[in-house]
Amino acid sequence: MEQFEPESLSAAQRAAIQRSLTSGRGALSRRSMLRAGGVGALTIGGLAGLSACGIPPAKREGQGPASTDFSAKEKSVAFSNWTEYMDVSEDEKSRPTLEAFAKRTGIKVKYTEDINDNVEFFGKIKPQLAAGQDTGRDLICVTDWLAARMIRLGWVQKLDPANLPNAYANLSAQFRRPDWDPGRAYSYPWTGLPTVIAYNIKATGGKKVDSVTQLLDDPSLKGRVGFLTEMRDSVGMTLLDLGKDPGKFTDADYDAAIGRLQKGVDTKQIRRFTGNDYTSDLDKGDIAACLAWAGDIIQLQADNPDIRYAIPSAGYIISSDNLLIPAHARHKANAEKLIDYYFELPVAAQLAAYINYVCPVDGVKDELAKIDPELANNTLILPDKAMAAKSRAFRSLTNAEETAYEEKFAKLIGA
């Protein structure tokens, strides 16, 4: 029997996860600032859950375990998702798209908002997955790096393309080929999470800020620039500015990006590295310009007309939250029908109008315009072709690479 090396988390990886959960992407808000980082729930057991310590994967990537599918007899599907990541009615008593799905298909959806952060959630389901048992969930939504890990461990079922005609046809090109799931054999995106440049036009004296070079070199911004405590975002955006592809960079490229940022620290051009707490400083103008997450910008602009954003000509980093069917789920076909349903244009538009993150469904603009023309023209929700073409994903890292890179980044930001 083939033996597998367990993946364990280094101190640098644990520190990076802790930063993410307390103030970084793990603490990103959903529509109403309710996507909590879950630091109170981040226990040693949760971190250990992520590491899959001492337990071999079920199978190698590409050979996720088959399981008996009860979809034909049991018209139900259990869906675990993040807080505030599903449309609700005005009276907050129903979920319109889920109810419409149930009415059309006869499949009842047990919808649970029990994902507060990736690490804590994985800690919940790992014991069952490791034991080859049903987790009680037919569909889950996790961020790309965790999706990659679960696929690699063999704890995700391969999708049946025959059950996903809308998803296959309507998936936006920028989400089609992540390096951790080429061709989307095991996952489909729920939404995209772009990292762009935000600035307060009043604080910049009317000046537009649209590049990492400007953030790091413009003397008028000295001491009023923010970068993010998420390594993939700050280093990824800097790699792009240096003309490097975050999907293909080398160790030398990474070191060059760290050196570029270090200069910004040494010259005090960079005020500080922040999690999503940059929003308050940007709103007040204490930070004039910074790297920012698109969902925060939409929320800030609703209350402050001075908040602007820019897409660097060099490109921007995008990550995604993704739908997967866990190994041994009882209702695989039903889950696939639900995935496919959310790639129908009217349904995708209804969801996008509520959650206000990047919609991964191509051709949805006309349907969204029927609901809200302003949202339909917001490229932070529906990137146009030019913006989508500039998106780049940070490549998957080996365990050794992630440890080395996080150590260097932690030193840079003083963590």
Tab-separated table of C-alpha atoms in Angstrom:
chain	number	residue	atom	x	y	z
A	1	MET	CA	0.000	0.000	0.000
A	2	GLU	CA	1.365	3.384	-0.994
A	3	GLN	CA	2.286	5.627	1.918
A	4	PHE	CA	1.748	9.373	1.989
A	5	GLU	CA	3.602	12.043	3.844
A	6	PRO	CA	1.222	13.957	6.101
A	7	GLU	CA	1.081	17.680	5.460
A	8	SER	CA	1.785	19.654	8.604
A	9	LEU	CA	1.681	23.365	9.167
A	10	SER	CA	4.861	25.258	9.970
A	11	ALA	CA	4.947	28.074	12.508
A	12	ALA	CA	5.016	30.571	9.621
A	13	GLN	CA	1.920	29.013	8.047
A	14	ARG	CA	0.073	29.031	11.362
A	15	ALA	CA	0.959	32.688	11.903
A	16	ALA	CA	-0.265	33.561	8.404
A	17	ILE	CA	-3.560	31.775	9.037
A	18	GLN	CA	-3.977	33.599	12.333
A	19	ARG	CA	-3.434	36.959	10.584
A	20	SER	CA	-5.934	36.021	7.917
A	21	LEU	CA	-8.592	35.040	10.403
A	22	THR	CA	-8.242	38.044	12.684
A	23	SER	CA	-8.085	40.809	10.097
A	24	GLY	CA	-7.260	39.491	6.649
A	25	ARG	CA	-9.166	37.752	3.896
A	26	GLY	CA	-10.497	35.227	6.372
A	27	ALA	CA	-12.250	38.113	8.104
A	28	LEU	CA	-13.620	39.682	4.935
A	29	SER	CA	-17.191	40.788	5.267
A	30	ARG	CA	-19.938	39.431	3.137
A	31	ARG	CA	-22.704	41.801	2.217
A	32	SER	CA	-23.117	43.370	5.655
A	33	MET	CA	-19.762	42.907	7.385
A	34	LEU	CA	-20.899	39.611	8.882
A	35	ARG	CA	-18.288	37.230	7.482
A	36	ALA	CA	-16.444	36.886	10.767
A	37	GLY	CA	-12.862	35.762	10.989
A	38	GLY	CA	-13.858	33.263	13.641
A	39	VAL	CA	-10.757	33.808	15.745
A	40	GLY	CA	-12.661	32.713	18.810
A	41	ALA	CA	-13.284	29.374	17.141
A	42	LEU	CA	-9.734	28.956	15.873
A	43	THR	CA	-8.507	26.297	18.208
A	44	ILE	CA	-5.475	24.090	18.127
A	45	GLY	CA	-7.810	21.401	16.879
A	46	GLY	CA	-8.904	23.629	14.010
A	47	LEU	CA	-5.344	24.248	12.903
A	48	ALA	CA	-4.520	20.607	13.304
A	49	GLY	CA	-7.512	19.847	11.156
A	50	LEU	CA	-6.068	21.822	8.303
A	51	SER	CA	-2.776	20.001	8.490
A	52	ALA	CA	-4.306	16.542	8.058
A	53	CYS	CA	-1.697	15.391	10.572
A	54	GLY	CA	-0.854	11.727	10.476
A	55	ILE	CA	-3.821	10.731	8.301
A	56	PRO	CA	-3.194	9.690	4.699
A	57	PRO	CA	-5.308	11.062	1.872
A	58	ALA	CA	-8.145	8.860	0.715
A	59	LYS	CA	-6.649	8.704	-2.775
A	60	ARG	CA	-4.354	10.693	-4.968
A	61	GLU	CA	-5.593	13.713	-6.889
A	62	GLY	CA	-7.740	12.712	-9.830
A	63	GLN	CA	-9.044	9.612	-8.053
A	64	GLY	CA	-11.540	10.961	-5.548
A	65	PRO	CA	-13.476	8.066	-3.997
A	66	ALA	CA	-16.769	7.096	-5.583
A	67	SER	CA	-19.733	6.678	-3.272
A	68	THR	CA	-23.320	5.509	-3.461
A	69	ASP	CA	-25.580	8.292	-4.679
A	70	PHE	CA	-29.049	8.374	-3.123
A	71	SER	CA	-30.223	11.383	-5.139
A	72	ALA	CA	-32.888	9.488	-7.077
A	73	LYS	CA	-34.590	8.224	-3.920
A	74	GLU	CA	-33.844	11.097	-1.541
A	75	LYS	CA	-34.872	14.450	-2.983
A	76	SER	CA	-32.680	16.565	-0.765
A	77	VAL	CA	-29.308	18.306	-0.689
A	78	ALA	CA	-27.370	19.718	2.271
A	79	PHE	CA	-25.459	22.916	1.433
A	80	SER	CA	-22.956	24.570	3.818
A	81	ASN	CA	-21.987	28.147	3.037
A	82	TRP	CA	-20.617	31.379	4.521
A	83	THR	CA	-22.755	33.883	6.379
A	84	GLU	CA	-24.530	36.450	4.174
A	85	TYR	CA	-23.571	34.603	0.992
A	86	MET	CA	-27.095	33.864	-0.244
A	87	ASP	CA	-29.943	36.119	-1.332
A	88	VAL	CA	-32.787	36.675	1.120
A	89	SER	CA	-36.213	38.227	0.725
A	90	GLU	CA	-36.933	41.778	1.879
A	91	ASP	CA	-38.691	40.482	4.979
A	92	GLU	CA	-35.691	38.174	5.597
A	93	LYS	CA	-37.977	35.174	5.988
A	94	SER	CA	-37.052	33.263	2.840
A	95	ARG	CA	-34.269	32.611	0.338
A	96	PRO	CA	-35.862	33.221	-3.072
A	97	THR	CA	-33.408	31.403	-5.332
A	98	LEU	CA	-33.262	28.326	-3.104
A	99	GLU	CA	-37.036	28.195	-2.844
A	100	ALA	CA	-37.381	28.484	-6.617
A	101	PHE	CA	-34.924	25.603	-7.066
A	102	ALA	CA	-36.894	23.408	-4.664
A	103	LYS	CA	-40.186	24.238	-6.367
A	104	ARG	CA	-38.819	23.452	-9.823
A	105	THR	CA	-36.914	20.266	-9.015
A	106	GLY	CA	-38.665	18.882	-5.977
A	107	ILE	CA	-35.267	18.800	-4.252
A	108	LYS	CA	-35.381	20.256	-0.748
A	109	VAL	CA	-32.293	22.251	0.218
A	110	LYS	CA	-31.014	22.137	3.773
A	111	TYR	CA	-29.057	25.379	3.748
A	112	THR	CA	-26.695	26.061	6.657
A	113	GLU	CA	-24.518	29.123	7.277
A	114	ASP	CA	-21.917	27.210	9.242
A	115	ILE	CA	-18.698	28.355	7.579
A	116	ASN	CA	-17.083	31.142	9.579
A	117	ASP	CA	-13.550	30.549	8.345
A	118	ASN	CA	-11.850	27.933	6.197
A	119	VAL	CA	-9.622	26.482	8.918
A	120	GLU	CA	-12.308	26.085	11.544
A	121	PHE	CA	-14.752	24.563	9.058
A	122	PHE	CA	-12.208	22.087	7.743
A	123	GLY	CA	-11.515	21.081	11.320
A	124	LYS	CA	-15.197	20.131	11.618
A	125	ILE	CA	-15.332	17.871	8.586
A	126	LYS	CA	-11.805	16.396	8.520
A	127	PRO	CA	-12.442	13.485	10.930
A	128	GLN	CA	-15.289	12.156	8.770
A	129	LEU	CA	-13.396	12.673	5.533
A	130	ALA	CA	-10.305	10.959	6.915
A	131	ALA	CA	-12.400	8.021	8.087
A	132	GLY	CA	-14.136	7.671	4.737
A	133	GLN	CA	-17.492	8.787	6.145
A	134	ASP	CA	-20.247	11.108	4.986
A	135	THR	CA	-19.819	14.609	6.462
A	136	GLY	CA	-23.564	15.237	6.377
A	137	ARG	CA	-22.978	17.854	3.671
A	138	ASP	CA	-23.489	17.418	-0.062
A	139	LEU	CA	-22.116	20.785	-1.116
A	140	ILE	CA	-19.617	23.128	0.522
A	141	CYS	CA	-18.079	26.508	-0.349
A	142	VAL	CA	-14.416	27.082	0.518
A	143	THR	CA	-11.633	29.420	-0.615
A	144	ASP	CA	-9.335	28.337	-3.441
A	145	TRP	CA	-6.307	27.349	-1.344
A	146	LEU	CA	-8.393	25.007	0.809
A	147	ALA	CA	-10.232	23.678	-2.247
A	148	ALA	CA	-6.832	22.834	-3.729
A	149	ARG	CA	-5.781	21.007	-0.572
A	150	MET	CA	-8.986	18.958	-0.393
A	151	ILE	CA	-8.685	17.947	-4.037
A	152	ARG	CA	-5.067	16.968	-3.491
A	153	LEU	CA	-6.035	14.842	-0.487
A	154	GLY	CA	-8.675	13.008	-2.539
A	155	TRP	CA	-11.520	14.200	-0.315
A	156	VAL	CA	-13.654	15.675	-3.098
A	157	GLN	CA	-15.822	13.912	-5.670
A	158	LYS	CA	-15.217	14.396	-9.376
A	159	LEU	CA	-18.101	16.216	-11.034
A	160	ASP	CA	-20.228	14.758	-13.833
A	161	PRO	CA	-20.194	17.216	-16.779
A	162	ALA	CA	-23.521	15.809	-17.990
A	163	ASN	CA	-25.196	17.335	-14.931
A	164	LEU	CA	-23.544	20.742	-15.406
A	165	PRO	CA	-24.491	22.103	-18.853
A	166	ASN	CA	-25.100	25.676	-17.685
A	167	ALA	CA	-22.009	25.742	-15.493
A	168	TYR	CA	-19.810	24.517	-18.325
A	169	ALA	CA	-21.304	26.894	-20.899
A	170	ASN	CA	-21.551	30.019	-18.753
A	171	LEU	CA	-18.417	29.913	-16.597
A	172	SER	CA	-16.354	33.059	-17.141
A	173	ALA	CA	-13.040	32.496	-18.875
A	174	GLN	CA	-11.017	33.965	-16.004
A	175	PHE	CA	-12.187	31.163	-13.691
A	176	ARG	CA	-11.936	28.203	-16.062
A	177	ARG	CA	-8.430	26.911	-15.469
A	178	PRO	CA	-7.044	27.342	-11.954
A	179	ASP	CA	-3.787	25.451	-11.608
A	180	TRP	CA	-5.201	23.457	-8.703
A	181	ASP	CA	-8.227	22.213	-10.706
A	182	PRO	CA	-7.575	22.526	-14.464
A	183	GLY	CA	-10.801	22.390	-16.420
A	184	ARG	CA	-12.851	22.514	-13.220
A	185	ALA	CA	-13.119	18.742	-12.837
A	186	TYR	CA	-13.853	18.985	-9.093
A	187	SER	CA	-15.092	22.510	-8.403
A	188	TYR	CA	-17.002	25.522	-9.683
A	189	PRO	CA	-16.596	29.066	-8.368
A	190	TRP	CA	-19.275	30.670	-6.236
A	191	THR	CA	-17.742	34.125	-6.443
A	192	GLY	CA	-14.479	35.930	-7.154
A	193	LEU	CA	-12.455	38.069	-4.722
A	194	PRO	CA	-10.307	40.688	-6.536
A	195	THR	CA	-7.428	42.650	-4.993
A	196	VAL	CA	-7.106	46.093	-6.577
A	197	ILE	CA	-5.912	49.606	-5.665
A	198	ALA	CA	-8.172	51.911	-3.680
A	199	TYR	CA	-7.606	55.565	-2.911
A	200	ASN	CA	-9.299	58.522	-1.271
A	201	ILE	CA	-9.409	61.227	-3.937
A	202	LYS	CA	-9.636	63.955	-1.294
A	203	ALA	CA	-6.569	62.628	0.531
A	204	THR	CA	-4.555	62.402	-2.703
A	205	GLY	CA	-5.404	65.973	-3.640
A	206	GLY	CA	-7.345	64.844	-6.678
A	207	LYS	CA	-4.605	62.535	-7.928
A	208	LYS	CA	-5.467	59.124	-9.348
A	209	VAL	CA	-3.435	56.204	-7.987
A	210	ASP	CA	-3.316	53.233	-10.322
A	211	SER	CA	-0.137	51.216	-9.871
A	212	VAL	CA	2.006	49.545	-7.231
A	213	THR	CA	4.918	51.618	-8.542
A	214	GLN	CA	3.001	54.751	-7.652
A	215	LEU	CA	2.156	53.381	-4.210
A	216	LEU	CA	5.830	52.700	-3.549
A	217	ASP	CA	7.495	55.655	-5.266
A	218	ASP	CA	5.166	58.659	-5.324
A	219	PRO	CA	6.600	61.127	-2.746
A	220	SER	CA	3.225	62.801	-2.278
A	221	LEU	CA	1.904	59.550	-0.794
A	222	LYS	CA	4.789	58.945	1.594
A	223	GLY	CA	3.652	57.617	4.933
A	224	ARG	CA	0.078	57.251	3.742
A	225	VAL	CA	0.248	53.989	1.799
A	226	GLY	CA	-1.169	50.653	2.907
A	227	PHE	CA	-0.398	47.093	1.840
A	228	LEU	CA	-2.112	43.925	3.017
A	229	THR	CA	-1.063	41.347	5.587
A	230	GLU	CA	-2.117	38.624	3.146
A	231	MET	CA	1.081	37.438	1.465
A	232	ARG	CA	-0.526	36.350	-1.789
A	233	ASP	CA	-2.138	39.745	-2.279
A	234	SER	CA	0.749	42.066	-1.425
A	235	VAL	CA	3.467	39.948	-3.033
A	236	GLY	CA	1.247	38.965	-5.940
A	237	MET	CA	0.432	42.568	-6.819
A	238	THR	CA	4.107	43.502	-6.509
A	239	LEU	CA	5.128	40.599	-8.757
A	240	LEU	CA	2.733	41.871	-11.398
A	241	ASP	CA	4.170	45.366	-11.095
A	242	LEU	CA	7.633	43.887	-11.658
A	243	GLY	CA	6.415	42.234	-14.842
A	244	LYS	CA	6.259	38.745	-13.344
A	245	ASP	CA	3.367	36.311	-13.563
A	246	PRO	CA	2.110	35.297	-10.076
A	247	GLY	CA	1.076	32.022	-11.634
A	248	LYS	CA	4.605	31.102	-12.732
A	249	PHE	CA	7.113	32.985	-10.573
A	250	THR	CA	10.425	31.627	-9.251
A	251	ASP	CA	12.096	31.934	-5.862
A	252	ALA	CA	14.238	34.753	-7.288
A	253	ASP	CA	11.105	36.579	-8.466
A	254	TYR	CA	9.576	36.241	-5.030
A	255	ASP	CA	12.694	37.606	-3.375
A	256	ALA	CA	12.703	40.563	-5.775
A	257	ALA	CA	9.120	41.397	-4.796
A	258	ILE	CA	9.973	41.150	-1.095
A	259	GLY	CA	12.972	43.432	-1.686
A	260	ARG	CA	10.785	45.963	-3.471
A	261	LEU	CA	8.361	46.041	-0.562
A	262	GLN	CA	11.204	46.172	1.960
A	263	LYS	CA	12.425	49.365	0.353
A	264	GLY	CA	8.960	50.839	0.848
A	265	VAL	CA	9.159	49.916	4.518
A	266	ASP	CA	12.685	51.266	4.965
A	267	THR	CA	11.881	54.612	3.340
A	268	LYS	CA	8.633	54.833	5.336
A	269	GLN	CA	6.650	55.116	2.115
A	270	ILE	CA	4.432	52.332	3.473
A	271	ARG	CA	2.476	53.422	6.534
A	272	ARG	CA	1.619	49.880	7.560
A	273	PHE	CA	0.459	46.441	6.476
A	274	THR	CA	-3.159	45.869	7.392
A	275	GLY	CA	-5.982	43.398	7.248
A	276	ASN	CA	-9.427	44.691	6.386
A	277	ASP	CA	-9.021	47.357	9.082
A	278	TYR	CA	-7.591	49.567	6.318
A	279	THR	CA	-11.174	50.541	5.517
A	280	SER	CA	-11.467	52.975	8.417
A	281	ASP	CA	-8.145	54.697	7.658
A	282	LEU	CA	-8.974	54.948	3.958
A	283	ASP	CA	-12.408	56.338	4.717
A	284	LYS	CA	-10.900	59.029	6.982
A	285	GLY	CA	-8.004	59.760	4.625
A	286	ASP	CA	-5.266	58.680	7.048
A	287	ILE	CA	-4.349	56.199	4.327
A	288	ALA	CA	-4.441	57.959	0.984
A	289	ALA	CA	-4.037	54.841	-1.161
A	290	CYS	CA	-3.678	51.120	-0.607
A	291	LEU	CA	-4.240	47.608	-1.839
A	292	ALA	CA	-7.852	46.690	-1.160
A	293	TRP	CA	-10.449	43.956	-1.597
A	294	ALA	CA	-13.216	44.771	-4.042
A	295	GLY	CA	-16.080	43.881	-1.714
A	296	ASP	CA	-14.856	46.445	0.817
A	297	ILE	CA	-14.675	49.139	-1.855
A	298	ILE	CA	-18.296	48.668	-2.876
A	299	GLN	CA	-19.368	49.029	0.746
A	300	LEU	CA	-17.160	52.084	1.346
A	301	GLN	CA	-18.362	53.852	-1.788
A	302	ALA	CA	-21.953	53.557	-0.624
A	303	ASP	CA	-21.158	56.045	2.169
A	304	ASN	CA	-18.134	57.975	0.900
A	305	PRO	CA	-18.032	59.392	-2.650
A	306	ASP	CA	-14.306	60.149	-2.272
A	307	ILE	CA	-13.396	56.453	-2.359
A	308	ARG	CA	-12.152	55.398	-5.787
A	309	TYR	CA	-10.443	52.327	-7.178
A	310	ALA	CA	-8.122	51.488	-10.045
A	311	ILE	CA	-7.093	48.380	-11.923
A	312	PRO	CA	-3.336	48.528	-12.555
A	313	SER	CA	-2.310	48.127	-16.171
A	314	ALA	CA	0.022	45.378	-14.941
A	315	GLY	CA	-2.961	43.362	-13.709
A	316	TYR	CA	-4.518	42.364	-10.392
A	317	ILE	CA	-4.778	39.315	-8.149
A	318	ILE	CA	-7.999	37.363	-7.921
A	319	SER	CA	-8.948	34.436	-5.713
A	320	SER	CA	-12.256	32.603	-5.450
A	321	ASP	CA	-14.635	30.805	-3.147
A	322	ASN	CA	-15.627	27.478	-4.668
A	323	LEU	CA	-18.330	24.829	-4.601
A	324	LEU	CA	-17.207	21.237	-3.995
A	325	ILE	CA	-18.932	17.932	-3.266
A	326	PRO	CA	-17.201	16.154	-0.361
A	327	ALA	CA	-16.224	12.506	-0.655
A	328	HIS	CA	-19.041	10.136	0.386
A	329	ALA	CA	-21.770	12.795	0.108
A	330	ARG	CA	-25.143	11.041	-0.239
A	331	HIS	CA	-26.670	13.316	-2.867
A	332	LYS	CA	-24.060	14.017	-5.519
A	333	ALA	CA	-26.413	14.399	-8.481
A	334	ASN	CA	-28.680	16.703	-6.503
A	335	ALA	CA	-25.688	18.825	-5.532
A	336	GLU	CA	-24.595	19.016	-9.174
A	337	LYS	CA	-28.083	20.182	-10.142
A	338	LEU	CA	-27.836	22.922	-7.526
A	339	ILE	CA	-24.407	24.014	-8.795
A	340	ASP	CA	-25.731	24.127	-12.347
A	341	TYR	CA	-28.797	26.092	-11.266
A	342	TYR	CA	-26.648	28.957	-10.002
A	343	PHE	CA	-25.048	29.235	-13.433
A	344	GLU	CA	-28.379	29.987	-15.084
A	345	LEU	CA	-28.281	33.660	-16.030
A	346	PRO	CA	-31.405	34.933	-14.185
A	347	VAL	CA	-30.445	33.031	-11.027
A	348	ALA	CA	-26.830	34.195	-11.148
A	349	ALA	CA	-28.030	37.789	-11.539
A	350	GLN	CA	-30.318	37.527	-8.533
A	351	LEU	CA	-27.492	36.180	-6.397
A	352	ALA	CA	-24.980	38.794	-7.616
A	353	ALA	CA	-27.427	41.604	-6.879
A	354	TYR	CA	-27.501	40.524	-3.264
A	355	ILE	CA	-23.919	39.539	-2.396
A	356	ASN	CA	-22.091	42.167	-4.526
A	357	TYR	CA	-18.960	40.134	-5.252
A	358	VAL	CA	-17.528	39.165	-8.630
A	359	CYS	CA	-20.015	36.995	-10.474
A	360	PRO	CA	-18.279	34.064	-12.221
A	361	VAL	CA	-21.108	33.667	-14.719
A	362	ASP	CA	-20.565	34.998	-18.218
A	363	GLY	CA	-23.358	36.845	-20.030
A	364	VAL	CA	-25.285	37.822	-16.909
A	365	LYS	CA	-25.188	41.594	-17.413
A	366	ASP	CA	-28.574	42.012	-19.094
A	367	GLU	CA	-30.295	39.983	-16.403
A	368	LEU	CA	-28.582	41.968	-13.635
A	369	ALA	CA	-29.553	45.246	-15.327
A	370	LYS	CA	-33.205	44.258	-14.959
A	371	ILE	CA	-32.640	44.153	-11.198
A	372	ASP	CA	-30.202	47.064	-10.755
A	373	PRO	CA	-28.593	48.885	-13.716
A	374	GLU	CA	-25.931	50.412	-11.465
A	375	LEU	CA	-24.742	47.027	-10.273
A	376	ALA	CA	-24.751	45.709	-13.829
A	377	ASN	CA	-22.268	48.426	-14.789
A	378	ASN	CA	-20.022	47.932	-11.775
A	379	THR	CA	-16.878	46.162	-12.973
A	380	LEU	CA	-16.103	45.026	-9.419
A	381	ILE	CA	-19.147	42.760	-9.752
A	382	LEU	CA	-19.136	42.122	-13.496
A	383	PRO	CA	-15.633	42.646	-14.854
A	384	ASP	CA	-15.639	43.659	-18.494
A	385	LYS	CA	-13.435	41.715	-20.902
A	386	ALA	CA	-10.537	44.134	-20.501
A	387	MET	CA	-10.622	43.881	-16.701
A	388	ALA	CA	-11.099	40.116	-16.684
A	389	ALA	CA	-8.102	39.732	-18.972
A	390	LYS	CA	-5.935	41.460	-16.376
A	391	SER	CA	-6.790	39.066	-13.552
A	392	ARG	CA	-4.116	36.680	-12.344
A	393	ALA	CA	-4.215	33.961	-9.706
A	394	PHE	CA	-1.349	33.313	-7.307
A	395	ARG	CA	0.003	29.879	-8.122
A	396	SER	CA	-0.358	26.890	-5.838
A	397	LEU	CA	2.537	26.416	-3.438
A	398	THR	CA	4.200	23.326	-2.090
A	399	ASN	CA	4.290	22.997	1.673
A	400	ALA	CA	7.998	23.880	1.663
A	401	GLU	CA	7.459	26.933	-0.534
A	402	GLU	CA	4.630	28.220	1.596
A	403	THR	CA	6.718	27.894	4.746
A	404	ALA	CA	9.692	29.699	3.218
A	405	TYR	CA	7.628	32.434	1.625
A	406	GLU	CA	5.525	33.089	4.726
A	407	GLU	CA	8.659	33.348	6.851
A	408	LYS	CA	10.118	35.993	4.560
A	409	PHE	CA	6.846	37.878	4.401
A	410	ALA	CA	6.390	37.772	8.183
A	411	LYS	CA	9.855	39.305	8.596
A	412	LEU	CA	8.926	42.032	6.116
A	413	ILE	CA	5.742	43.073	7.882
A	414	GLY	CA	7.141	42.615	11.371
A	415	ALA	CA	4.720	39.870	12.288
